[in-house]
Every structure is written in structure tokens, then in C-alpha cells.
mmCIF file of C-alpha atoms and ligand atoms in Angstrom:
data_model
loop_
_atom_site.group_PDB
_atom_site.id
_atom_site.type_symbol
_atom_site.label_atom_id
_atom_site.label_comp_id
_atom_site.label_asym_id
_atom_site.label_seq_id
_atom_site.Cartn_x
_atom_site.Cartn_y
_atom_site.Cartn_z
ATOM 1 C CA UNK P 1 0.000 0.000 0.000
ATOM 2 C CA UNK P 2 1.226 3.485 -0.795
ATOM 3 C CA UNK P 3 2.314 5.790 1.964
ATOM 4 C CA UNK P 4 0.382 8.999 2.563
ATOM 5 C CA UNK P 5 1.648 12.463 3.404
ATOM 6 C CA UNK P 6 -0.514 15.402 4.447
ATOM 7 C CA UNK P 7 0.916 18.805 3.620
ATOM 8 C CA UNK P 8 -0.835 21.577 5.537
ATOM 9 C CA UNK P 9 -0.503 24.900 3.738
ATOM 10 C CA UNK P 10 -0.617 24.915 -0.057
ATOM 11 C CA UNK P 11 1.503 28.028 -0.400
ATOM 12 C CA UNK P 12 5.054 28.233 -1.659
ATOM 13 C CA UNK P 13 6.667 25.791 0.767
ATOM 14 C CA UNK P 14 3.701 23.394 0.892
ATOM 15 C CA UNK P 15 3.177 23.209 -2.873
ATOM 16 C CA UNK P 16 6.890 22.637 -3.456
ATOM 17 C CA UNK P 17 6.868 19.866 -0.839
ATOM 18 C CA UNK P 18 4.082 18.237 -2.878
ATOM 19 C CA UNK P 19 6.120 18.597 -6.091
ATOM 20 C CA UNK P 20 9.174 16.983 -4.522
ATOM 21 C CA UNK P 21 7.201 14.160 -2.867
ATOM 22 C CA UNK P 22 5.558 13.349 -6.198
ATOM 23 C CA UNK P 23 8.798 13.573 -8.188
ATOM 24 C CA UNK P 24 10.398 11.124 -5.760
ATOM 25 C CA UNK P 25 7.232 8.953 -5.862
ATOM 26 C CA UNK P 26 7.403 8.894 -2.075
ATOM 27 C CA UNK P 27 3.724 8.892 -1.158
ATOM 28 C CA UNK P 28 0.227 10.016 -2.034
ATOM 29 C CA UNK P 29 -0.305 13.637 -1.042
ATOM 30 C CA UNK P 30 -3.200 15.537 0.513
ATOM 31 C CA UNK P 31 -2.724 19.304 0.333
ATOM 32 C CA UNK P 32 -4.784 21.263 2.861
ATOM 33 C CA UNK P 33 -5.275 25.021 2.922
ATOM 34 C CA UNK P 34 -7.851 27.496 4.226
ATOM 35 C CA UNK P 35 -8.136 29.215 0.846
ATOM 36 C CA UNK P 36 -10.889 27.599 -1.196
ATOM 37 C CA UNK P 37 -9.798 26.163 -4.519
ATOM 38 C CA UNK P 38 -6.049 26.681 -4.161
ATOM 39 C CA UNK P 39 -5.118 23.258 -2.732
ATOM 40 C CA UNK P 40 -7.561 21.566 -5.113
ATOM 41 C CA UNK P 41 -6.199 23.417 -8.149
ATOM 42 C CA UNK P 42 -2.542 22.858 -7.288
ATOM 43 C CA UNK P 43 -3.117 19.172 -6.507
ATOM 44 C CA UNK P 44 -4.939 18.638 -9.815
ATOM 45 C CA UNK P 45 -2.215 20.457 -11.735
ATOM 46 C CA UNK P 46 0.411 18.269 -10.072
ATOM 47 C CA UNK P 47 -1.609 15.117 -10.717
ATOM 48 C CA UNK P 48 -1.604 16.002 -14.397
ATOM 49 C CA UNK P 49 2.197 16.276 -14.328
ATOM 50 C CA UNK P 50 2.373 12.563 -13.459
ATOM 51 C CA UNK P 51 2.271 11.162 -17.012
ATOM 52 C CA UNK P 52 5.091 13.499 -18.072
ATOM 53 C CA UNK P 53 7.244 13.156 -14.958
ATOM 54 C CA UNK P 54 6.490 9.449 -14.724
ATOM 55 C CA UNK P 55 5.052 9.201 -11.236
ATOM 56 C CA UNK P 56 2.091 7.182 -10.013
ATOM 57 C CA UNK P 57 1.129 9.242 -7.031
ATOM 58 C CA UNK P 58 -2.337 10.451 -6.107
ATOM 59 C CA UNK P 59 -2.619 14.118 -5.177
ATOM 60 C CA UNK P 60 -5.758 15.755 -3.801
ATOM 61 C CA UNK P 61 -6.477 19.161 -2.349
ATOM 62 C CA UNK P 62 -8.924 19.984 0.437
ATOM 63 C CA UNK P 63 -10.111 22.692 2.802
ATOM 64 C CA UNK P 64 -10.898 20.174 5.533
ATOM 65 C CA UNK P 65 -8.947 17.339 7.104
ATOM 66 C CA UNK P 66 -11.232 14.341 6.458
ATOM 67 C CA UNK P 67 -9.263 13.327 3.319
ATOM 68 C CA UNK P 68 -6.026 13.379 5.343
ATOM 69 C CA UNK P 69 -7.122 10.443 7.526
ATOM 70 C CA UNK P 70 -4.444 7.883 8.341
ATOM 71 C CA UNK P 71 -1.508 9.798 6.934
ATOM 72 C CA UNK P 72 1.948 8.468 7.765
ATOM 73 C CA UNK P 73 3.465 11.943 7.901
ATOM 74 C CA UNK P 74 2.051 15.456 8.209
ATOM 75 C CA UNK P 75 4.223 18.364 7.096
ATOM 76 C CA UNK P 76 2.918 21.614 8.578
ATOM 77 C CA UNK P 77 3.830 24.645 6.460
ATOM 78 C CA UNK P 78 0.681 26.703 7.044
ATOM 79 C CA UNK P 79 1.196 30.205 8.270
ATOM 80 C CA UNK P 80 2.341 33.602 7.269
ATOM 81 C CA UNK P 81 5.759 34.016 5.650
ATOM 82 C CA UNK P 82 8.285 36.569 6.779
ATOM 83 C CA UNK P 83 8.142 39.982 5.111
ATOM 84 C CA UNK P 84 11.197 42.229 4.660
ATOM 85 C CA UNK P 85 12.299 43.773 7.952
ATOM 86 C CA UNK P 86 10.284 41.224 9.905
ATOM 87 C CA UNK P 87 12.143 38.704 12.069
ATOM 88 C CA UNK P 88 10.989 35.098 12.332
ATOM 89 C CA UNK P 89 10.017 35.945 15.872
ATOM 90 C CA UNK P 90 7.519 38.602 14.800
ATOM 91 C CA UNK P 91 5.553 35.790 13.286
ATOM 92 C CA UNK P 92 5.102 34.095 16.634
ATOM 93 C CA UNK P 93 1.587 34.912 17.729
ATOM 94 C CA UNK P 94 0.054 34.931 14.257
ATOM 95 C CA UNK P 95 1.421 31.530 13.402
ATOM 96 C CA UNK P 96 0.695 30.004 16.813
ATOM 97 C CA UNK P 97 -3.060 29.921 16.086
ATOM 98 C CA UNK P 98 -2.477 28.467 12.636
ATOM 99 C CA UNK P 99 -0.181 25.671 13.846
ATOM 100 C CA UNK P 100 -2.490 24.915 16.785
ATOM 101 C CA UNK P 101 -5.500 24.399 14.485
ATOM 102 C CA UNK P 102 -3.466 22.384 11.996
ATOM 103 C CA UNK P 103 -2.042 20.141 14.724
ATOM 104 C CA UNK P 104 -5.433 19.545 16.351
ATOM 105 C CA UNK P 105 -6.794 18.293 13.049
ATOM 106 C CA UNK P 106 -3.736 16.298 12.077
ATOM 107 C CA UNK P 107 -3.725 14.537 15.465
ATOM 108 C CA UNK P 108 -7.465 13.854 15.221
ATOM 109 C CA UNK P 109 -7.378 12.293 11.754
ATOM 110 C CA UNK P 110 -3.909 10.709 11.831
ATOM 111 C CA UNK P 111 -3.202 9.813 15.471
ATOM 112 C CA UNK P 112 -0.224 7.648 14.529
ATOM 113 C CA UNK P 113 1.523 10.009 12.142
ATOM 114 C CA UNK P 114 4.846 11.774 12.481
ATOM 115 C CA UNK P 115 4.637 15.562 12.346
ATOM 116 C CA UNK P 116 7.314 17.634 10.610
ATOM 117 C CA UNK P 117 6.919 21.337 11.365
ATOM 118 C CA UNK P 118 8.203 23.961 8.919
ATOM 119 C CA UNK P 119 6.246 27.048 9.996
ATOM 120 C CA UNK P 120 8.283 29.796 11.663
ATOM 121 C CA UNK P 121 9.387 30.648 14.256
ATOM 122 C CA UNK P 122 10.366 27.043 13.849
ATOM 123 C CA UNK P 123 11.445 25.801 17.253
ATOM 124 C CA UNK P 124 8.476 27.327 19.079
ATOM 125 C CA UNK P 125 5.985 26.150 16.457
ATOM 126 C CA UNK P 126 7.372 22.619 16.803
ATOM 127 C CA UNK P 127 6.912 22.882 20.556
ATOM 128 C CA UNK P 128 3.324 24.021 19.911
ATOM 129 C CA UNK P 129 2.731 20.924 17.775
ATOM 130 C CA UNK P 130 4.077 18.725 20.594
ATOM 131 C CA UNK P 131 1.825 20.376 23.213
ATOM 132 C CA UNK P 132 -1.299 20.292 21.074
ATOM 133 C CA UNK P 133 -0.886 16.807 19.570
ATOM 134 C CA UNK P 134 0.172 15.226 22.863
ATOM 135 C CA UNK P 135 2.234 12.868 20.679
ATOM 136 C CA UNK P 136 5.394 11.327 22.124
ATOM 137 C CA UNK P 137 8.395 13.562 21.462
ATOM 138 C CA UNK P 138 9.931 11.239 18.871
ATOM 139 C CA UNK P 139 6.929 11.855 16.571
ATOM 140 C CA UNK P 140 7.184 15.660 16.448
ATOM 141 C CA UNK P 141 10.238 17.106 14.721
ATOM 142 C CA UNK P 142 11.130 20.510 13.306
ATOM 143 C CA UNK P 143 12.803 21.310 9.974
ATOM 144 C CA UNK P 144 15.584 23.843 10.371
ATOM 145 C CA UNK P 145 19.027 22.311 10.634
ATOM 146 C CA UNK P 146 18.815 20.507 7.297
ATOM 147 C CA UNK P 147 18.079 23.836 5.611
ATOM 148 C CA UNK P 148 20.633 25.832 7.583
ATOM 149 C CA UNK P 149 23.356 23.258 6.986
ATOM 150 C CA UNK P 150 22.415 23.076 3.283
ATOM 151 C CA UNK P 151 23.042 26.815 3.088
ATOM 152 C CA UNK P 152 26.331 26.401 4.946
ATOM 153 C CA UNK P 153 27.353 23.544 2.601
ATOM 154 C CA UNK P 154 26.413 25.544 -0.487
ATOM 155 C CA UNK P 155 28.572 28.518 0.476
ATOM 156 C CA UNK P 156 31.532 26.284 1.402
ATOM 157 C CA UNK P 157 31.310 24.333 -1.873
ATOM 158 C CA UNK P 158 31.082 27.598 -3.814
ATOM 159 C CA UNK P 159 34.118 29.104 -2.084
ATOM 160 C CA UNK P 160 36.239 25.964 -2.596
ATOM 161 C CA UNK P 161 34.859 25.132 -6.051
ATOM 162 C CA UNK P 162 34.064 21.553 -5.004
ATOM 163 C CA UNK P 163 30.958 19.369 -5.150
ATOM 164 C CA UNK P 164 28.268 20.185 -2.602
ATOM 165 C CA UNK P 165 27.963 16.441 -2.058
ATOM 166 C CA UNK P 166 31.438 16.322 -0.505
ATOM 167 C CA UNK P 167 30.715 18.989 2.072
ATOM 168 C CA UNK P 168 29.455 17.911 5.483
ATOM 169 C CA UNK P 169 28.299 20.570 7.892
ATOM 170 C CA UNK P 170 26.398 20.722 11.152
ATOM 171 C CA UNK P 171 24.324 23.683 12.266
ATOM 172 C CA UNK P 172 22.877 23.491 15.761
ATOM 173 C CA UNK P 173 20.706 25.717 17.935
ATOM 174 C CA UNK P 174 17.470 27.550 17.251
ATOM 175 C CA UNK P 175 16.430 28.435 13.699
ATOM 176 C CA UNK P 176 17.136 32.121 14.056
ATOM 177 C CA UNK P 177 19.881 34.671 14.044
ATOM 178 C CA UNK P 178 21.505 32.826 16.981
ATOM 179 C CA UNK P 179 21.940 29.517 15.124
ATOM 180 C CA UNK P 180 25.312 27.836 15.688
ATOM 181 C CA UNK P 181 27.176 26.644 12.562
ATOM 182 C CA UNK P 182 29.806 24.270 14.000
ATOM 183 C CA UNK P 183 32.933 24.947 11.957
ATOM 184 C CA UNK P 184 34.959 22.382 13.904
ATOM 185 C CA UNK P 185 32.685 19.572 12.691
ATOM 186 C CA UNK P 186 32.660 20.720 9.094
ATOM 187 C CA UNK P 187 34.703 18.820 6.511
ATOM 188 C CA UNK P 188 35.148 18.219 2.805
ATOM 189 C CA UNK P 189 35.413 14.462 2.219
ATOM 190 C CA UNK P 190 36.996 14.139 5.650
ATOM 191 C CA UNK P 191 39.375 17.111 5.298
ATOM 192 C CA UNK P 192 38.675 19.599 8.107
ATOM 193 C CA UNK P 193 37.370 22.927 6.801
ATOM 194 C CA UNK P 194 39.926 24.754 8.915
ATOM 195 C CA UNK P 195 42.682 23.221 6.736
ATOM 196 C CA UNK P 196 41.040 24.435 3.547
ATOM 197 C CA UNK P 197 40.045 28.000 4.342
ATOM 198 C CA UNK P 198 41.406 30.971 6.250
ATOM 199 C CA UNK P 199 39.495 32.218 9.276
ATOM 200 C CA UNK P 200 38.209 35.374 7.573
ATOM 201 C CA UNK P 201 36.569 33.339 4.785
ATOM 202 C CA UNK P 202 35.072 30.932 7.328
ATOM 203 C CA UNK P 203 33.709 33.831 9.393
ATOM 204 C CA UNK P 204 32.105 35.391 6.318
ATOM 205 C CA UNK P 205 30.434 32.077 5.412
ATOM 206 C CA UNK P 206 29.202 31.512 8.968
ATOM 207 C CA UNK P 207 27.699 34.979 8.961
ATOM 208 C CA UNK P 208 26.062 34.498 5.568
ATOM 209 C CA UNK P 209 24.603 31.161 6.726
ATOM 210 C CA UNK P 210 23.085 32.701 9.859
ATOM 211 C CA UNK P 211 21.466 35.365 7.657
ATOM 212 C CA UNK P 212 20.680 32.977 4.785
ATOM 213 C CA UNK P 213 16.912 33.296 5.143
ATOM 214 C CA UNK P 214 16.976 37.078 5.420
ATOM 215 C CA UNK P 215 19.143 37.352 2.280
ATOM 216 C CA UNK P 216 16.419 35.632 0.272
ATOM 217 C CA UNK P 217 13.587 37.610 1.891
ATOM 218 C CA UNK P 218 15.421 40.768 0.819
ATOM 219 C CA UNK P 219 15.441 39.618 -2.807
ATOM 220 C CA UNK P 220 11.908 38.243 -2.911
ATOM 221 C CA UNK P 221 10.389 41.184 -0.991
ATOM 222 C CA UNK P 222 6.942 39.579 -0.669
ATOM 223 C CA UNK P 223 7.857 36.254 0.903
ATOM 224 C CA UNK P 224 10.529 33.914 2.163
ATOM 225 C CA UNK P 225 12.520 30.997 0.759
ATOM 226 C CA UNK P 226 10.714 27.881 -0.389
ATOM 227 C CA UNK P 227 12.797 25.716 -2.741
ATOM 228 C CA UNK P 228 15.465 24.790 -0.181
ATOM 229 C CA UNK P 229 13.001 24.602 2.749
ATOM 230 C CA UNK P 230 10.760 22.178 0.834
ATOM 231 C CA UNK P 231 13.780 20.100 -0.218
ATOM 232 C CA UNK P 232 14.883 19.892 3.418
ATOM 233 C CA UNK P 233 11.436 18.880 4.723
ATOM 234 C CA UNK P 234 11.107 16.188 2.071
ATOM 235 C CA UNK P 235 14.580 14.781 2.831
ATOM 236 C CA UNK P 236 13.376 14.318 6.414
ATOM 237 C CA UNK P 237 10.090 12.731 5.281
ATOM 238 C CA UNK P 238 11.982 10.357 2.990
ATOM 239 C CA UNK P 239 14.342 9.267 5.764
ATOM 240 C CA UNK P 240 11.324 8.483 7.960
ATOM 241 C CA UNK P 241 9.175 6.748 5.323
ATOM 242 C CA UNK P 242 12.030 4.610 4.009
ATOM 243 C CA UNK P 243 13.492 4.095 7.496
ATOM 244 C CA UNK P 244 16.825 5.290 6.110
ATOM 245 C CA UNK P 245 18.020 6.406 9.549
ATOM 246 C CA UNK P 246 19.802 9.456 8.167
ATOM 247 C CA UNK P 247 21.645 11.544 10.721
ATOM 248 C CA UNK P 248 20.403 15.079 10.198
ATOM 249 C CA UNK P 249 20.320 18.270 12.244
ATOM 250 C CA UNK P 250 16.685 18.784 13.255
ATOM 251 C CA UNK P 251 14.729 20.545 15.968
ATOM 252 C CA UNK P 252 14.237 17.929 18.704
ATOM 253 C CA UNK P 253 12.687 18.117 22.168
ATOM 254 C CA UNK P 254 15.582 18.081 24.613
ATOM 255 C CA UNK P 255 15.195 16.700 28.105
ATOM 256 C CA UNK P 256 18.612 17.180 29.618
ATOM 257 C CA UNK P 257 20.746 16.665 26.497
ATOM 258 C CA UNK P 258 23.337 19.442 26.195
ATOM 259 C CA UNK P 259 22.123 20.647 29.596
ATOM 260 C CA UNK P 260 18.886 21.932 28.001
ATOM 261 C CA UNK P 261 15.541 20.868 29.387
ATOM 262 C CA UNK P 262 11.999 20.967 27.994
ATOM 263 C CA UNK P 263 12.807 22.843 24.807
ATOM 264 C CA UNK P 264 12.992 22.268 21.044
ATOM 265 C CA UNK P 265 16.480 23.075 19.771
ATOM 266 C CA UNK P 266 18.380 22.004 16.656
ATOM 267 C CA UNK P 267 20.696 19.027 17.275
ATOM 268 C CA UNK P 268 21.883 16.033 15.222
ATOM 269 C CA UNK P 269 19.306 13.228 15.301
ATOM 270 C CA UNK P 270 18.704 9.868 13.651
ATOM 271 C CA UNK P 271 15.496 9.954 11.572
ATOM 272 C CA UNK P 272 13.852 6.592 10.899
ATOM 273 C CA UNK P 273 10.475 4.861 10.900
ATOM 274 C CA UNK P 274 9.866 5.856 14.534
ATOM 275 C CA UNK P 275 10.679 9.501 13.842
ATOM 276 C CA UNK P 276 13.497 10.776 16.021
ATOM 277 C CA UNK P 277 15.184 7.501 16.962
ATOM 278 C CA UNK P 278 18.226 9.003 18.629
ATOM 279 C CA UNK P 279 19.539 12.391 19.707
ATOM 280 C CA UNK P 280 23.310 12.658 19.329
ATOM 281 C CA UNK P 281 25.033 14.496 22.131
ATOM 282 C CA UNK P 282 28.229 15.805 20.557
ATOM 283 C CA UNK P 283 31.006 16.922 22.903
ATOM 284 C CA UNK P 284 31.164 20.695 22.489
ATOM 285 C CA UNK P 285 33.915 23.122 23.388
ATOM 286 C CA UNK P 286 33.083 25.705 26.055
ATOM 287 C CA UNK P 287 32.678 28.363 23.380
ATOM 288 C CA UNK P 288 30.348 26.204 21.248
ATOM 289 C CA UNK P 289 28.340 25.219 24.296
ATOM 290 C CA UNK P 290 27.955 28.873 25.315
ATOM 291 C CA UNK P 291 26.673 29.727 21.833
ATOM 292 C CA UNK P 292 24.212 26.829 21.911
ATOM 293 C CA UNK P 293 22.881 27.929 25.294
ATOM 294 C CA UNK P 294 22.540 31.499 24.067
ATOM 295 C CA UNK P 295 20.548 30.226 21.101
ATOM 296 C CA UNK P 296 18.394 28.028 23.365
ATOM 297 C CA UNK P 297 17.743 31.049 25.587
ATOM 298 C CA UNK P 298 16.387 32.925 22.558
ATOM 299 C CA UNK P 299 13.985 30.023 21.879
ATOM 300 C CA UNK P 300 13.004 29.913 25.561
ATOM 301 C CA UNK P 301 12.102 33.614 25.464
ATOM 302 C CA UNK P 302 9.553 32.953 22.730
ATOM 303 C CA UNK P 303 8.194 29.903 24.514
ATOM 304 C CA UNK P 304 7.683 32.098 27.582
ATOM 305 C CA UNK P 305 5.794 34.664 25.498
ATOM 306 C CA UNK P 306 3.486 31.907 24.283
ATOM 307 C CA UNK P 307 3.030 30.408 27.740
ATOM 308 C CA UNK P 308 2.010 33.828 29.051
ATOM 309 C CA UNK P 309 -0.674 34.086 26.335
ATOM 310 C CA UNK P 310 -2.042 30.581 26.880
HETATM 311 N N1 APR Q 1 -4.741 26.231 7.764
HETATM 312 C C1 APR Q 1 -4.237 25.866 6.563
HETATM 313 N N2 APR Q 1 -3.542 26.688 5.766
HETATM 314 C C2 APR Q 1 -3.363 27.945 6.198
HETATM 315 C C3 APR Q 1 -3.851 28.417 7.446
HETATM 316 C C4 APR Q 1 -4.579 27.499 8.238
HETATM 317 N N3 APR Q 1 -5.091 27.840 9.425
HETATM 318 N N4 APR Q 1 -3.500 29.713 7.581
HETATM 319 C C5 APR Q 1 -2.792 30.050 6.484
HETATM 320 N N5 APR Q 1 -2.715 28.987 5.643
HETATM 321 C C6 APR Q 1 -2.058 28.876 4.340
HETATM 322 C C7 APR Q 1 -2.169 30.136 3.493
HETATM 323 O O1 APR Q 1 -3.457 30.223 2.891
HETATM 324 C C8 APR Q 1 -1.056 29.923 2.482
HETATM 325 O O2 APR Q 1 -1.510 29.234 1.315
HETATM 326 O O3 APR Q 1 -0.659 28.712 4.501
HETATM 327 C C9 APR Q 1 -0.073 29.012 3.234
HETATM 328 C C10 APR Q 1 1.274 29.669 3.467
HETATM 329 O O4 APR Q 1 1.860 29.833 2.233
HETATM 330 P P1 APR Q 1 2.781 31.079 1.843
HETATM 331 O O5 APR Q 1 2.108 32.325 2.256
HETATM 332 O O6 APR Q 1 3.182 30.900 0.419
HETATM 333 O O7 APR Q 1 4.041 30.907 2.807
HETATM 334 P P2 APR Q 1 5.279 29.922 2.592
HETATM 335 O O8 APR Q 1 6.354 30.623 1.863
HETATM 336 O O9 APR Q 1 4.778 28.626 2.087
HETATM 337 O O10 APR Q 1 5.800 29.770 4.105
HETATM 338 C C11 APR Q 1 5.032 29.067 5.062
HETATM 339 O O11 APR Q 1 6.974 28.209 6.161
HETATM 340 O O12 APR Q 1 9.240 28.654 5.922
HETATM 341 C C12 APR Q 1 8.088 28.927 6.655
HETATM 342 O O13 APR Q 1 8.426 31.207 7.424
HETATM 343 C C13 APR Q 1 7.684 30.389 6.564
HETATM 344 O O14 APR Q 1 6.108 30.246 8.360
HETATM 345 C C14 APR Q 1 6.231 30.302 6.954
HETATM 346 C C15 APR Q 1 5.794 28.962 6.370
#
């Protein structure tokens, strides 16, 4: 039997998730959005791409959640994108209501699914999905680190004129300006980055990575990135559906790991059929650890804002 993925939000990120899922023939897709006609139209358009692209995947659009029943995975992208000058954090209260409603419905119709959250501010929205779904923590994961490290890898590959496939990079922490690209753990086919680049070049790339989302918002003016975010979310979905057990940086609920408790923060995890199957606790230097805690504190601040409103 085919797998089934619900994508909540048929906007830029959601629709591109559907495209990538279909192109990979990963699962049938149900696109859900509040705007009447948009998920239906996009799903039908994508369905009609099947004969050309060569995929046998069913795609339907809906404004309610009944057709999503018994999904294996739900990718939540619904919400408002970041506008120029707006931080991810400004989105907090507006997107809280959206993610809450989406999670309630996803949990009701697909009580056994794994939820991948994409909506920003990412770490807090993932925490919202955990609270609302009441799922075990391994079944609620946030997409941030895969995207942030993809940006980091892209810039490194560009600067060294090597294949992106050879570049391994880890970005930890919250998905925000305080994210922590871990240069020490970065390598090109095993060669440490520090042996390939001078410190000034590394610093410039780290800075560009941390501002990678804002750079695109500045160009697009009316929205935020969606090609790389959808690619990242679908890589996570694929690792789960195929039980590939990829080790990827994702937002995971920490309960003591890295000395952080009761908070979603980006860390390396193993993603398999059970969702987050393992959280890797990498030994950090004092400086790295301080940066991670600073980033976690920024996430905690937003969680506190939400808790005060609830
Ligand atoms: N239920 C379902 N869909 C909703 C809801 C809701 N309650 N509220 C809004 N939406 C839909 C909108 O109608 C829109 O189609 O979510 C979609 C969001 O799409 P875009 O505006 O194109 O935004 P997008 O670029 O896809 O970003 C979505 O992902 O990367 C993050 O920061 C980004 O939080 C943002 C999210």
C-alpha cells in the first residue's frame, strides 16, 4: 500500500513539498489550505504532471482534514511568511493559532503520524505541535538544521569550487539569528574545513549562513525561501518513510541533552520509521556550548511569550 503524506498549507513551501514528494514517488499527497480552490487546483495540476514526470502518485487538495485520515506523515507549512524587515520571531503569535489548528486536526485524523513542522518561528511552532498533539516527542520534529546546513554547505562548496555532495556541515541551535554553525565539525570528504580556508573566509560564510533566510527575503520582498526549505522537509520525510536512519540536524525536544531541558532546539538526530530515533550528544567546546545555550535562551524567550498568552 502506498504511503500517505498530508501537507498543511498549499503556499510556496507546501506546494513545493508536494512537487518533490511526487517527483520522488514517495507517497500520495493531501494538500490542505484554508483558501478555497487553491489546494484543489494545485493538486490537480500536479496530478496532471504525473504522465510526463512518470510518477504514479495520487494528489488531492482539500479545505478540511477528512481526506487526510491515516496519513503516515504530516508536514505543517501553514502560516504567514516573513516579510522584509520582519524577524521570524515577529511571526510568533500569528502563526501560533495556525499551527495549533493544523495540529489539532492532524492529530485527530492521523493519530499515529509523524509531524514535521516547517512554519516559523520554527522551534516554538514545533513545541506548539508537541503540546497540542500530545504525541510522544519522537513523533514531532522541526525542519531547520537541514536547511541551515544546506546553506552552509552551499557557500563552502562555492568558495572551494568543489561538489556540494562532498561537504558535510552541522548547524545546531534555534532556527534564528543565533543559530550555531559548528565549523569544527565541518569537513570536505573528511578534510577539516579549517585546513582548507582561512578564518576570515570561514567567518564570512558563517555569517552568511546565519542570515541565509533574510538574504532571500530581501530579494523576494513579498515572501521567504521555499525551494530549499521544501527540499529539506522532504529529505526528512523520505528518511522516515524509508526508514533510512539518516543523521540530520533537526529541531528535537531536549530533556537534559546538552544541559537543556523541555525545549525544542536544533541538534543532530537519527530519523527513521519511529521519527526521532536518537539524539546525538556531541562533545562541544566551552565556546560552542555557550553559543548553543545562548541560542536556546532565545527560543526559551519565545516559549515564555506563548506560555504567558495561553
Ligand atoms: N490552515 C491551513 N492553511 C493555512 C492556514 C490554516 N489555518 N492559515 C494560512 N494557511 C495557508 C495560506 O493560505 C497559504 O496558502 O498557509 C499558506 C502559506 O503559504 P505562503 O504564504 O506561500 O508561505 P510559505 O512561503 O509557504 O511559508 C510558510 O513556512 O518557511 C516557513 O516562514 C515560513 O512560516 C512560513 C511557512
